[in-house]
PDB file of C-alpha atoms in Angstrom:
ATOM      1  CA  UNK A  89    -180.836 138.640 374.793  1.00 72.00           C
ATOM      2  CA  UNK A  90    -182.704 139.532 372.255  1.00 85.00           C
ATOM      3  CA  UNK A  91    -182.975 143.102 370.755  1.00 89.00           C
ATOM      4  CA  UNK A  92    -187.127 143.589 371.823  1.00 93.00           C
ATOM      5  CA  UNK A  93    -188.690 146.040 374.008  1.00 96.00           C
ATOM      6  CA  UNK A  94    -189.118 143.980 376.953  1.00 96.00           C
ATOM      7  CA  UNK A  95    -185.313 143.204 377.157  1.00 95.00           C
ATOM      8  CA  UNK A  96    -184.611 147.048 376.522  1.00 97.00           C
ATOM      9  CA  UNK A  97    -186.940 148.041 379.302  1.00 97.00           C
ATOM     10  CA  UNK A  98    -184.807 145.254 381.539  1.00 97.00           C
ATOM     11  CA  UNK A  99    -181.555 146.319 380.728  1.00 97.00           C
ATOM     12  CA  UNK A 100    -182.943 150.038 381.214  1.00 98.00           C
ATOM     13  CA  UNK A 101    -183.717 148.909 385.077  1.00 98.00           C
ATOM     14  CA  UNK A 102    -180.736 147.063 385.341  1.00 98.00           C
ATOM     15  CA  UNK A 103    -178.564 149.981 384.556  1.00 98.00           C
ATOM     16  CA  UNK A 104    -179.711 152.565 386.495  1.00 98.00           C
ATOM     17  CA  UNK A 105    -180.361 150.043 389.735  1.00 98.00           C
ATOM     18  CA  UNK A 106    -175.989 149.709 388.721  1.00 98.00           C
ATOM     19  CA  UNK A 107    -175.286 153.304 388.941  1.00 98.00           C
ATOM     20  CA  UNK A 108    -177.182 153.277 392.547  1.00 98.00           C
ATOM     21  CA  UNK A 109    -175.077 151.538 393.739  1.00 98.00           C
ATOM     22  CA  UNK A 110    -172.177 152.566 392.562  1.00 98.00           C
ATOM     23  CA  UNK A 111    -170.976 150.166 389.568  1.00 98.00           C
ATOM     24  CA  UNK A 112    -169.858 152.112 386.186  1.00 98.00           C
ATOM     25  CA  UNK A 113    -167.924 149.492 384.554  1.00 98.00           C
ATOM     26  CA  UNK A 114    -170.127 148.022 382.038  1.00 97.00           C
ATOM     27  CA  UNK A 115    -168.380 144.147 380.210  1.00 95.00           C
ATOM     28  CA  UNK A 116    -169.657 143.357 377.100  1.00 91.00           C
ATOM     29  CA  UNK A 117    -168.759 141.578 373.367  1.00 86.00           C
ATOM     30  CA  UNK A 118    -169.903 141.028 370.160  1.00 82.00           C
ATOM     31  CA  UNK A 119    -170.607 137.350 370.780  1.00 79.00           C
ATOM     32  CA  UNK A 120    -172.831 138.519 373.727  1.00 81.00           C
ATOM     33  CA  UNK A 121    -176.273 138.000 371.843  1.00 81.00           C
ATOM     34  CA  UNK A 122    -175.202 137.738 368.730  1.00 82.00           C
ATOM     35  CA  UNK A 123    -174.275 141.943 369.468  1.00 81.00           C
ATOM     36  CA  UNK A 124    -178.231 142.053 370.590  1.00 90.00           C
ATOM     37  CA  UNK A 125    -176.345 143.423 374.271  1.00 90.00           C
ATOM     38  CA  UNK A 126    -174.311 145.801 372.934  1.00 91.00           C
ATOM     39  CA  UNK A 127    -177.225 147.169 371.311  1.00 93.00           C
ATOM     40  CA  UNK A 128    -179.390 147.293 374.783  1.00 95.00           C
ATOM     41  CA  UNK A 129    -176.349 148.173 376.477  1.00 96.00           C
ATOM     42  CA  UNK A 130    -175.805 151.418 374.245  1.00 96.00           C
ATOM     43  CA  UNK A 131    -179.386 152.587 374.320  1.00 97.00           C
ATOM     44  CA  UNK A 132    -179.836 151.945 378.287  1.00 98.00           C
ATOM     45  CA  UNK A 133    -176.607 153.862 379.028  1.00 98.00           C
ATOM     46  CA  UNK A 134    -178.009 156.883 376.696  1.00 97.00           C
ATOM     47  CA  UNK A 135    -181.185 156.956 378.658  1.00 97.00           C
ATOM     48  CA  UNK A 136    -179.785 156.832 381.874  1.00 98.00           C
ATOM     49  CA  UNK A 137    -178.614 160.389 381.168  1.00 97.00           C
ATOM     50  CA  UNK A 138    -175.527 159.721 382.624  1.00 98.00           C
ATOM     51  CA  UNK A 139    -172.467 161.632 380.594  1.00 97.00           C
ATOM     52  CA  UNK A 140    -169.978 159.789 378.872  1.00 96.00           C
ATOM     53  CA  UNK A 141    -167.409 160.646 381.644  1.00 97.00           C
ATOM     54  CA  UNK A 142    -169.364 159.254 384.663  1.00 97.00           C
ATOM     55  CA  UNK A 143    -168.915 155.027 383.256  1.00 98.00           C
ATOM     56  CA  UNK A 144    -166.411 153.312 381.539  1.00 98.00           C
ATOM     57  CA  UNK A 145    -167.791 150.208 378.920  1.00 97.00           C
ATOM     58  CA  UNK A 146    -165.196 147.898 377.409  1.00 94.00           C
ATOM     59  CA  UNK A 147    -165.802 145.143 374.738  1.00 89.00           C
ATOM     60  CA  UNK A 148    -164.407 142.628 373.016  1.00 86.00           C
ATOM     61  CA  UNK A 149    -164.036 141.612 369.564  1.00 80.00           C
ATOM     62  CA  UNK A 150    -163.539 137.918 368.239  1.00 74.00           C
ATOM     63  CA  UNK A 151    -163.038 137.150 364.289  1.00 67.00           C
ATOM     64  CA  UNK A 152    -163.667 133.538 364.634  1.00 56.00           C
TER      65      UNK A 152
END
């Protein structure tokens, strides 16, 4: 996805509809987007207000 507003207000709502319900493991990797996720990832878990302790995010790195 690419690293605009629109996606970041997306990912913002698809985050906090996650911790609703429950899910706090968060998938991502470098490739994901070109590292455009990790990037709305980051900022959407930071505005959750959620502390660090309360979800677990795990990556993946590829030299390639």
């Amino acid at each position: 996805a690419e690293d605009n507003e629109e996606n970041q207000k997306k990912t913002n709502e698809i985050i906090n509809k996650c911790f609703e319900v429950g899910i706090n493991y968060f998938d991502t990797a470098e490739l994901y987007g070109n590292g455009q996720h990790e990037l709305l990832l980051g900022r959407a878990l930071k505005q959750s207000g959620k502390k660090r302790e309360d979800y677990v995010v795990s990556t993946k790195i590829f030299f390639g």
